[in-house]
């Protein structure tokens, strides 16, 4: 493994070295401008419409909005999976999940172990890679070989120290807070229970988002005279959601002013789903992310780096409408994190390039998290690595007002989502989206141009198109040599139906009660608001 890794770096160094040598050799070559810096911002579980710039009247995100309004909004931007670890691996490798092999979040149970928490499902989820392959060529490795200082802060969830798969094993020079955990151990306020974050006495009560932003700003200031890739991967807005009393009150009062519906949830196919954006704790958590990111953007301005720093802003999957903390609602699309519908994979996707005249332009071409790897290489003037980012294409032509070839996008999730999603594989081609379900091998077909909510399944009335897309999808999966779910020989359909009925009769009323409690004027989660209130 180590030899292969060394060989990978040698080939990469020779490729980049050859490019630099050729450039220096040319007598007519003009002095090139300094290579751009890159700030890559990833928010965990942030939904497509969880930002004011994306249509929310409830959440307030002025700093994030500035990035979108100064850059380009990809309105059909997608994560490669409905849950975190797979799509995070795709961002770093430029590969779809079926290719890199991480098809479920790290630590998830498979086989009969999946049933440990009273899960009654027809299929048993297959095994999958539990960490990022050391032999995979990653975005930070290519930037590092190109002379960049590289930095990671926040959620990693792609391996552990024991697996030799932390950020520093995959091309990042510095790691602040990245480990195998998928959530904010110890909560969102200092002191943090994170082995890769230092707790300082003066930071007690500081939000985790601000701590990560602070460390990012320190790195940027230290490397202001070099060229850097800073990857800021917030743990927020992942459950358990927490905020301060001040933020909660602001958004509780706002929800009341907007009008609080008597019923806040409705049943989706498996679990209840939140109907409205009216969660004041979640809204406060989002605003704290926005404030933290604002300090990093201010650092760039203070150091006069904003004119030479590309900013990418995105999420790893859809917002949590079901499961976890049932935090949010996706207003114009169906489902959320874990679901096979648009709410599970369609995400905020912004690219700001300071020397381009973008001004918040919208691009409707479907794009994927796999595309950011080659796009950033292209924008930075580094050679593309098509043997690595095999499923991604550079979006630079689109940013320049040109076109790219139409291509299908693929998803493969042979697992059950904790949020209600079902084992399925998906192809999107043009405006058409086909979902193939592994429980009973049926297909759903939607025209996203006319049915963004995916309520009108037109598979039966478009049999030829359905068959064609299904064949293309299955042939692609076969070429990936991927894993599939298998039927459970001990499957108990009666037990499954009983569990689903419990979701309707017991879980739904309980969620309604919790929602009303959180929106009541005297709500108090605990004595010190999760550690945000500190005695002075």
Coordinates of C-alpha atoms in Angstrom, one line a residue:
X1 CA 0.0 0.0 0.0
X2 CA 2.7 2.4 1.0
X3 CA 4.7 1.6 -2.2
X4 CA 1.6 2.3 -4.4
X5 CA 1.1 5.6 -2.6
X6 CA 4.7 6.6 -3.2
X7 CA 4.4 5.6 -6.8
X8 CA 1.3 7.7 -7.2
X9 CA 3.1 10.8 -5.9
X10 CA 6.1 10.2 -8.1
X11 CA 3.9 10.1 -11.3
X12 CA 2.0 13.2 -10.1
X13 CA 5.2 15.1 -9.4
X14 CA 6.7 14.2 -12.8
X15 CA 3.5 15.3 -14.5
X16 CA 3.4 18.7 -12.7
X17 CA 7.1 19.2 -13.0
X18 CA 7.0 18.6 -16.8
X19 CA 4.3 21.2 -17.0
X20 CA 6.3 23.8 -15.1
X21 CA 9.5 23.1 -17.0
X22 CA 7.7 23.5 -20.3
X23 CA 6.3 26.9 -19.2
X24 CA 9.7 28.1 -18.0
X25 CA 11.3 27.0 -21.2
X26 CA 9.1 29.1 -23.5
X27 CA 10.9 32.3 -24.4
X28 CA 7.7 34.1 -25.3
X29 CA 5.8 33.1 -22.2
X30 CA 4.6 36.2 -20.2
X31 CA 4.8 36.3 -16.5
X32 CA 1.8 34.4 -15.3
X33 CA -0.4 35.8 -12.5
X34 CA -0.1 34.2 -9.1
X35 CA -2.0 31.0 -8.9
X36 CA -5.3 31.4 -7.1
X37 CA -6.0 30.3 -3.6
X38 CA -9.0 28.0 -2.9
X39 CA -11.4 28.1 -0.1
X40 CA -13.6 25.0 -0.2
X41 CA -16.6 25.2 2.1
X42 CA -18.7 22.1 2.9
X43 CA -21.7 22.3 5.3
X44 CA -23.0 19.0 6.6
X45 CA -26.7 18.1 5.9
X46 CA -27.5 21.5 4.5
X47 CA -30.6 21.3 2.4
X48 CA -31.2 22.8 -1.1
X49 CA -33.5 25.5 0.3
X50 CA -31.9 26.0 3.7
X51 CA -30.5 29.3 2.7
X52 CA -32.2 32.6 2.1
X53 CA -30.6 33.0 -1.3
X54 CA -32.1 29.6 -2.3
X55 CA -35.7 30.6 -1.3
X56 CA -36.0 30.3 2.4
X57 CA -38.0 33.1 4.1
X58 CA -37.1 31.8 7.6
X59 CA -33.3 31.1 7.6
X60 CA -31.0 34.1 7.5
X61 CA -27.6 33.6 5.7
X62 CA -26.2 37.0 4.5
X63 CA -22.6 35.9 4.2
X64 CA -23.3 32.7 2.3
X65 CA -25.7 34.7 0.1
X66 CA -22.9 37.1 -0.8
X67 CA -20.9 34.1 -2.2
X68 CA -23.8 33.0 -4.3
X69 CA -24.7 36.5 -5.5
X70 CA -21.1 37.3 -6.4
X71 CA -20.5 33.9 -8.0
X72 CA -22.5 31.3 -9.9
X73 CA -25.4 29.3 -8.6
X74 CA -25.7 25.8 -10.1
X75 CA -29.5 25.3 -9.7
X76 CA -29.2 21.6 -10.6
X77 CA -26.2 20.9 -8.3
X78 CA -26.1 17.4 -6.8
X79 CA -24.3 15.5 -4.1
X80 CA -23.4 11.9 -5.2
X81 CA -25.2 10.3 -2.3
X82 CA -28.1 10.9 0.0
X83 CA -25.8 10.5 3.1
X84 CA -22.4 11.9 4.0
X85 CA -19.4 9.6 3.8
X86 CA -20.0 8.5 0.2
X87 CA -20.5 12.0 -1.2
X88 CA -17.5 13.3 0.8
X89 CA -15.3 10.7 -0.8
X90 CA -16.7 11.8 -4.2
X91 CA -15.7 15.4 -3.6
X92 CA -12.2 14.3 -2.9
X93 CA -11.8 11.8 -5.7
X94 CA -14.1 13.0 -8.5
X95 CA -15.7 9.5 -8.6
X96 CA -19.3 8.3 -8.2
X97 CA -19.9 6.1 -5.2
X98 CA -20.2 2.9 -7.1
X99 CA -16.7 3.4 -8.4
X100 CA -14.9 4.4 -5.2
X101 CA -16.9 1.8 -3.2
X102 CA -18.0 3.9 -0.2
X103 CA -21.8 3.6 -0.6
X104 CA -22.9 4.2 2.9
X105 CA -21.8 6.4 5.9
X106 CA -18.8 5.1 7.8
X107 CA -19.8 2.8 10.7
X108 CA -23.2 1.7 9.3
X109 CA -24.2 -1.9 9.9
X110 CA -24.5 -4.4 7.1
X111 CA -26.0 -7.9 6.6
X112 CA -27.8 -9.3 9.7
X113 CA -26.1 -6.6 11.8
X114 CA -28.4 -4.1 10.2
X115 CA -31.3 -5.5 12.2
X116 CA -29.8 -4.8 15.6
X117 CA -32.0 -1.8 16.2
X118 CA -35.3 -3.5 15.5
X119 CA -35.1 -2.8 11.7
X120 CA -37.5 -5.0 9.7
X121 CA -36.6 -4.7 6.1
X122 CA -36.9 -7.0 3.1
X123 CA -33.3 -6.6 2.1
X124 CA -30.0 -6.8 4.0
X125 CA -27.5 -4.0 3.1
X126 CA -24.2 -5.1 1.5
X127 CA -20.7 -4.6 2.7
X128 CA -18.9 -1.4 1.5
X129 CA -15.6 0.3 1.9
X130 CA -15.4 1.8 5.4
X131 CA -12.7 4.4 4.6
X132 CA -11.1 6.3 1.8
X133 CA -8.7 4.1 -0.2
X134 CA -5.1 5.2 0.4
X135 CA -4.3 4.6 -3.3
X136 CA -7.0 7.0 -4.4
X137 CA -5.6 10.2 -5.9
X138 CA -7.3 13.1 -4.1
X139 CA -7.9 16.8 -4.7
X140 CA -5.6 18.0 -1.9
X141 CA -2.8 15.6 -3.1
X142 CA -2.8 17.2 -6.6
X143 CA -2.9 20.7 -5.2
X144 CA -0.1 19.8 -2.7
X145 CA 2.0 18.4 -5.6
X146 CA 1.3 21.7 -7.5
X147 CA 3.0 23.7 -4.7
X148 CA -0.1 24.5 -2.6
X149 CA -0.2 24.4 1.2
X150 CA -3.2 22.4 2.2
X151 CA -5.5 22.6 5.2
X152 CA -8.5 20.7 6.5
X153 CA -10.8 21.7 9.3
X154 CA -14.0 20.0 10.6
X155 CA -15.9 16.8 9.7
X156 CA -13.9 14.1 7.9
X157 CA -15.9 10.8 8.5
X158 CA -13.8 8.9 5.9
X159 CA -11.6 6.8 8.2
X160 CA -9.6 6.8 11.4
X161 CA -6.1 7.0 12.7
X162 CA -6.0 3.2 13.0
X163 CA -6.9 2.9 9.3
X164 CA -4.3 5.4 8.4
X165 CA -7.1 7.4 6.7
X166 CA -7.2 10.8 8.3
X167 CA -7.0 14.1 6.3
X168 CA -3.2 14.1 6.7
X169 CA -3.0 10.7 5.0
X170 CA -4.8 12.0 2.0
X171 CA -2.9 15.2 1.1
X172 CA -3.7 17.7 3.8
X173 CA -0.8 19.3 5.6
X174 CA -2.9 20.3 8.6
X175 CA -5.9 18.7 10.2
X176 CA -8.0 20.5 12.7
X177 CA -10.9 18.4 14.0
X178 CA -11.1 15.7 11.3
X179 CA -11.6 12.2 12.6
X180 CA -13.9 9.1 12.1
X181 CA -16.8 10.7 13.9
X182 CA -19.9 11.7 11.8
X183 CA -21.2 14.2 14.4
X184 CA -20.1 16.9 16.8
X185 CA -18.9 14.8 19.8
X186 CA -19.5 16.8 22.9
X187 CA -21.9 19.2 21.2
X188 CA -21.6 22.5 19.4
X189 CA -20.1 24.5 22.2
X190 CA -16.6 24.5 23.7
X191 CA -15.0 22.6 25.4
X192 CA -15.2 20.1 22.5
X193 CA -14.7 16.3 22.8
X194 CA -12.6 16.1 19.7
X195 CA -9.1 14.6 19.8
X196 CA -7.9 16.7 17.0
X197 CA -9.1 20.1 18.4
X198 CA -7.4 22.0 21.2
X199 CA -9.7 23.5 23.8
X200 CA -8.5 26.9 25.0
X201 CA -9.9 28.4 28.3
X202 CA -10.8 31.7 26.6
X203 CA -12.9 29.8 24.0
X204 CA -15.3 28.2 26.5
X205 CA -18.8 28.6 25.1
X206 CA -17.6 29.3 21.5
X207 CA -19.5 27.5 18.8
X208 CA -17.8 24.6 17.0
X209 CA -18.4 26.4 13.7
X210 CA -16.6 29.5 14.9
X211 CA -13.7 27.4 16.3
X212 CA -13.3 25.8 12.9
X213 CA -13.5 29.2 11.2
X214 CA -10.9 30.6 13.6
X215 CA -8.5 27.8 12.8
X216 CA -9.1 28.3 9.1
X217 CA -8.3 32.0 9.4
X218 CA -5.2 31.3 11.3
X219 CA -4.0 29.0 8.5
X220 CA -4.8 31.6 5.9
X221 CA -2.9 34.3 7.7
X222 CA 0.1 32.1 8.2
X223 CA 0.1 31.2 4.5
X224 CA -0.9 34.6 3.1
X225 CA 2.4 34.9 1.2
X226 CA 2.1 31.4 -0.3
X227 CA -0.7 29.6 -2.3
X228 CA -3.2 27.5 -0.3
X229 CA -6.1 25.2 -0.4
X230 CA -8.3 25.6 2.7
X231 CA -11.0 23.0 3.1
X232 CA -13.5 24.1 5.7
X233 CA -15.9 21.2 6.5
X234 CA -18.4 22.3 9.1
X235 CA -19.9 19.7 11.5
X236 CA -23.0 21.8 11.4
X237 CA -25.8 21.4 10.7
X238 CA -25.7 17.7 11.6
X239 CA -27.7 16.4 14.6
X240 CA -27.8 16.8 17.5
X241 CA -28.8 20.4 16.6
X242 CA -28.0 23.0 19.2
X243 CA -27.9 26.8 19.4
X244 CA -27.8 29.7 21.9
X245 CA -30.9 31.1 23.7
X246 CA -30.5 34.3 21.8
X247 CA -30.6 32.6 18.4
X248 CA -33.5 30.4 19.5
X249 CA -35.6 33.3 20.7
X250 CA -34.9 35.3 17.5
X251 CA -36.2 32.5 15.3
X252 CA -39.0 31.4 17.7
X253 CA -40.4 34.9 17.5
X254 CA -39.9 34.9 13.7
X255 CA -41.8 31.6 13.4
X256 CA -44.7 33.1 15.5
X257 CA -44.8 36.2 13.3
X258 CA -44.9 34.1 10.1
X259 CA -47.6 31.9 11.6
X260 CA -47.2 28.6 13.3
X261 CA -49.2 25.7 11.7
X262 CA -51.0 23.5 14.2
X263 CA -49.5 20.4 12.4
X264 CA -45.8 20.4 11.6
X265 CA -45.4 16.9 10.1
X266 CA -46.9 14.7 7.5
X267 CA -46.2 11.0 6.8
X268 CA -43.8 10.2 4.0
X269 CA -43.5 6.7 2.6
X270 CA -41.7 5.4 5.8
X271 CA -41.3 8.2 8.4
X272 CA -42.9 11.4 9.2
X273 CA -41.4 14.4 7.4
X274 CA -41.3 18.0 8.5
X275 CA -43.7 20.2 6.6
X276 CA -42.4 23.7 7.3
X277 CA -39.2 25.6 8.0
X278 CA -40.0 26.6 11.5
X279 CA -37.4 25.0 13.7
X280 CA -35.8 27.8 15.8
X281 CA -32.9 25.7 17.0
X282 CA -31.9 24.6 13.5
X283 CA -32.3 28.2 12.2
X284 CA -30.0 29.4 14.9
X285 CA -27.4 26.7 14.1
X286 CA -27.5 27.7 10.4
X287 CA -27.0 31.4 11.3
X288 CA -24.0 30.4 13.4
X289 CA -22.4 28.7 10.4
X290 CA -23.1 31.8 8.4
X291 CA -21.5 34.1 11.0
X292 CA -18.4 31.8 11.3
X293 CA -17.9 31.7 7.5
X294 CA -18.3 35.5 7.5
X295 CA -15.2 35.8 9.7
X296 CA -13.1 33.7 7.2
X297 CA -14.3 35.9 4.3
X298 CA -13.4 39.0 6.4
X299 CA -9.9 37.5 6.9
X300 CA -9.5 37.2 3.1
X301 CA -10.5 40.8 2.7
X302 CA -8.3 42.0 5.5
X303 CA -5.3 40.3 3.9
X304 CA -6.2 41.4 0.4
X305 CA -6.6 37.8 -0.7
X306 CA -10.3 38.0 -1.7
X307 CA -9.4 39.0 -5.2
X308 CA -7.3 35.9 -5.8
X309 CA -9.3 33.2 -3.9
X310 CA -11.8 30.9 -5.5
X311 CA -14.6 29.9 -3.2
X312 CA -16.7 26.8 -3.5
X313 CA -19.7 26.3 -1.3
X314 CA -21.8 23.2 -1.1
X315 CA -23.3 20.4 1.0
X316 CA -22.8 16.7 1.3
X317 CA -26.5 15.7 1.0
X318 CA -30.0 17.0 1.4
X319 CA -31.5 18.6 4.5
X320 CA -32.9 16.4 7.3
X321 CA -36.7 16.3 6.9
X322 CA -37.1 12.9 8.4
X323 CA -34.9 11.0 11.0
X324 CA -32.1 12.5 13.1
X325 CA -33.6 15.7 14.5
X326 CA -36.3 16.1 11.8
X327 CA -34.8 19.5 11.4
X328 CA -36.0 21.2 8.2
X329 CA -38.3 21.1 5.2
X330 CA -37.4 21.3 1.5
X331 CA -40.0 23.7 0.2
X332 CA -40.2 22.8 -3.5
X333 CA -38.7 19.4 -3.7
X334 CA -39.6 16.0 -2.2
X335 CA -37.8 14.2 0.6
X336 CA -34.5 15.0 2.3
X337 CA -31.4 13.4 3.6
X338 CA -31.4 9.6 3.1
X339 CA -34.3 9.7 0.5
X340 CA -34.0 8.8 -3.2
X341 CA -35.9 11.9 -4.3
X342 CA -34.5 15.3 -5.1
X343 CA -34.5 16.4 -1.5
X344 CA -31.9 13.8 -0.7
X345 CA -29.3 14.8 -3.3
X346 CA -30.1 18.3 -4.7
X347 CA -28.0 20.8 -2.7
X348 CA -26.7 24.3 -2.7
X349 CA -23.8 24.5 -5.2
X350 CA -21.9 27.8 -5.6
X351 CA -18.6 28.6 -7.3
X352 CA -17.1 32.1 -7.0
X353 CA -14.2 33.0 -9.3
X354 CA -13.0 36.6 -8.5
X355 CA -11.7 37.4 -11.9
X356 CA -14.9 36.3 -13.7
X357 CA -18.0 38.5 -14.2
X358 CA -20.5 36.2 -12.6
X359 CA -22.8 38.3 -10.4
X360 CA -25.0 35.5 -9.1
X361 CA -25.7 34.0 -12.5
X362 CA -27.7 30.8 -12.6
X363 CA -26.6 27.7 -14.5
X364 CA -29.3 25.0 -14.9
X365 CA -27.0 22.3 -16.4
X366 CA -27.1 19.2 -14.0
X367 CA -23.7 19.0 -12.2
X368 CA -22.3 16.7 -9.5
X369 CA -19.9 16.8 -6.6
X370 CA -17.5 14.8 -8.8
X371 CA -17.1 17.9 -11.0
X372 CA -15.5 20.1 -8.4
X373 CA -12.1 18.3 -8.4
X374 CA -11.4 18.8 -12.2
X375 CA -13.0 22.3 -12.1
X376 CA -10.7 23.6 -9.4
X377 CA -7.7 22.1 -11.1
X378 CA -8.7 23.8 -14.3
X379 CA -9.3 27.1 -12.7
X380 CA -6.0 26.9 -10.8
X381 CA -4.1 26.1 -14.0
X382 CA -3.1 22.6 -12.8
X383 CA -3.2 19.7 -15.2
X384 CA -6.4 17.6 -15.1
X385 CA -6.1 14.0 -13.7
X386 CA -8.8 12.2 -15.7
X387 CA -7.5 8.8 -14.5
X388 CA -8.5 9.9 -11.0
X389 CA -11.6 12.1 -11.3
X390 CA -13.1 9.7 -13.8
X391 CA -16.7 10.7 -13.3
X392 CA -16.2 14.5 -13.0
X393 CA -15.8 17.1 -15.7
X394 CA -14.5 20.6 -15.5
X395 CA -17.2 23.2 -15.2
X396 CA -14.9 26.0 -16.3
X397 CA -16.5 26.2 -19.8
X398 CA -19.9 26.7 -18.2
X399 CA -18.5 29.4 -15.9
X400 CA -17.1 31.1 -19.0
X401 CA -20.5 31.1 -20.7
X402 CA -19.8 28.1 -22.9
X403 CA -21.3 24.6 -22.9
X404 CA -20.3 21.0 -21.9
X405 CA -21.5 17.8 -23.4
X406 CA -24.7 16.3 -22.0
X407 CA -24.0 13.3 -19.8
X408 CA -25.9 11.1 -17.4
X409 CA -25.4 11.3 -13.7
X410 CA -25.6 8.2 -11.6
X411 CA -26.3 7.3 -7.9
X412 CA -26.1 3.9 -6.2
X413 CA -27.4 3.5 -2.7
X414 CA -28.0 -0.2 -2.0
X415 CA -28.9 0.6 1.7
X416 CA -31.8 1.8 3.8
X417 CA -31.5 5.4 5.0
X418 CA -32.0 6.0 8.6
X419 CA -34.3 8.8 7.4
X420 CA -36.6 6.6 5.4
X421 CA -34.8 6.1 2.1
X422 CA -35.0 2.8 0.2
X423 CA -32.3 0.7 -1.5
X424 CA -32.2 2.2 -5.0
X425 CA -30.1 3.3 -7.9
X426 CA -30.7 6.4 -10.0
X427 CA -29.9 7.9 -13.4
X428 CA -30.6 11.5 -14.4
X429 CA -30.3 12.2 -18.1
X430 CA -31.5 15.6 -19.4
X431 CA -34.7 16.4 -17.5
X432 CA -35.5 12.7 -16.9
X433 CA -34.8 10.9 -13.7
X434 CA -35.3 7.2 -13.2
X435 CA -35.2 5.5 -9.8
X436 CA -34.7 1.8 -9.7
X437 CA -35.8 0.1 -6.5
X438 CA -34.0 -3.0 -5.4
X439 CA -36.7 -4.4 -3.1
X440 CA -39.1 -5.2 -5.9
X441 CA -37.1 -4.2 -9.0
X442 CA -39.7 -1.6 -10.1
X443 CA -38.9 1.8 -11.7
X444 CA -40.2 5.3 -11.1
X445 CA -39.7 7.9 -13.9
X446 CA -40.0 11.7 -13.4
X447 CA -39.8 14.6 -15.7
X448 CA -38.0 17.1 -13.4
X449 CA -38.7 20.0 -15.7
X450 CA -42.5 19.7 -15.1
X451 CA -42.6 17.7 -11.9
X452 CA -39.8 18.8 -9.5
X453 CA -41.8 17.4 -6.5
X454 CA -41.7 13.9 -8.1
X455 CA -45.4 13.3 -7.5
X456 CA -46.3 12.1 -11.0
X457 CA -44.5 8.8 -11.8
X458 CA -44.8 8.5 -15.6
X459 CA -43.0 5.2 -16.0
X460 CA -46.1 3.3 -17.3
X461 CA -46.9 5.9 -19.9
X462 CA -43.2 6.1 -21.1
X463 CA -42.3 2.4 -21.3
X464 CA -39.7 2.8 -24.0
X465 CA -37.8 5.6 -22.3
X466 CA -38.1 3.8 -18.9
X467 CA -36.6 0.6 -20.4
X468 CA -33.8 2.5 -22.1
X469 CA -32.8 4.4 -19.0
X470 CA -33.1 1.3 -16.9
X471 CA -30.8 -0.6 -19.3
X472 CA -28.2 2.3 -19.3
X473 CA -28.3 2.4 -15.5
X474 CA -27.9 -1.3 -15.0
X475 CA -25.2 -1.6 -17.6
X476 CA -23.3 1.2 -15.9
X477 CA -23.6 -0.5 -12.5
X478 CA -22.4 -3.8 -13.9
X479 CA -19.3 -2.0 -15.3
X480 CA -18.6 -0.7 -11.8
X481 CA -18.6 -4.2 -10.3
X482 CA -20.5 -2.8 -7.3
X483 CA -22.3 -4.4 -4.4
X484 CA -26.0 -5.0 -4.1
X485 CA -28.5 -5.7 -1.2
X486 CA -29.7 -9.2 -0.8
X487 CA -33.1 -10.5 0.4
X488 CA -33.2 -11.4 4.1
X489 CA -34.2 -15.1 4.5
X490 CA -35.6 -14.2 8.0
X491 CA -37.7 -11.2 6.7
X492 CA -40.9 -10.7 8.6
X493 CA -43.4 -8.6 6.7
X494 CA -45.9 -8.5 9.6
X495 CA -43.2 -7.0 11.9
X496 CA -42.3 -4.4 9.2
X497 CA -45.9 -3.3 8.8
X498 CA -46.3 -3.0 12.6
X499 CA -43.2 -0.8 12.8
X500 CA -44.5 1.4 10.0
X501 CA -47.8 1.7 11.9
X502 CA -45.9 2.7 15.0
X503 CA -44.3 5.5 13.1
X504 CA -47.7 6.8 12.3
X505 CA -49.5 6.3 15.6
X506 CA -46.6 6.9 18.1
X507 CA -43.7 8.7 16.5
X508 CA -45.7 11.3 14.6
X509 CA -47.6 12.6 17.7
X510 CA -44.4 12.6 19.7
X511 CA -42.7 14.8 17.1
X512 CA -45.6 17.2 17.1
X513 CA -45.4 17.5 20.9
X514 CA -41.6 18.1 20.7
X515 CA -42.1 20.8 18.0
X516 CA -44.7 22.7 20.1
X517 CA -42.4 22.5 23.1
X518 CA -39.5 24.0 21.1
X519 CA -41.7 26.8 19.8
X520 CA -43.2 27.6 23.2
X521 CA -42.0 30.9 24.9
X522 CA -40.7 29.1 27.9
X523 CA -38.6 26.5 26.1
X524 CA -35.3 25.6 27.8
X525 CA -33.4 22.5 26.7
X526 CA -31.1 22.4 29.7
X527 CA -29.6 24.7 32.4
X528 CA -26.8 26.3 30.2
X529 CA -28.3 25.9 26.7
X530 CA -25.9 23.1 25.7
X531 CA -22.9 24.9 27.1
X532 CA -23.4 28.2 25.2
X533 CA -24.0 30.2 28.5
X534 CA -20.8 30.7 30.3
X535 CA -20.4 32.4 33.7
X536 CA -18.2 35.5 33.5

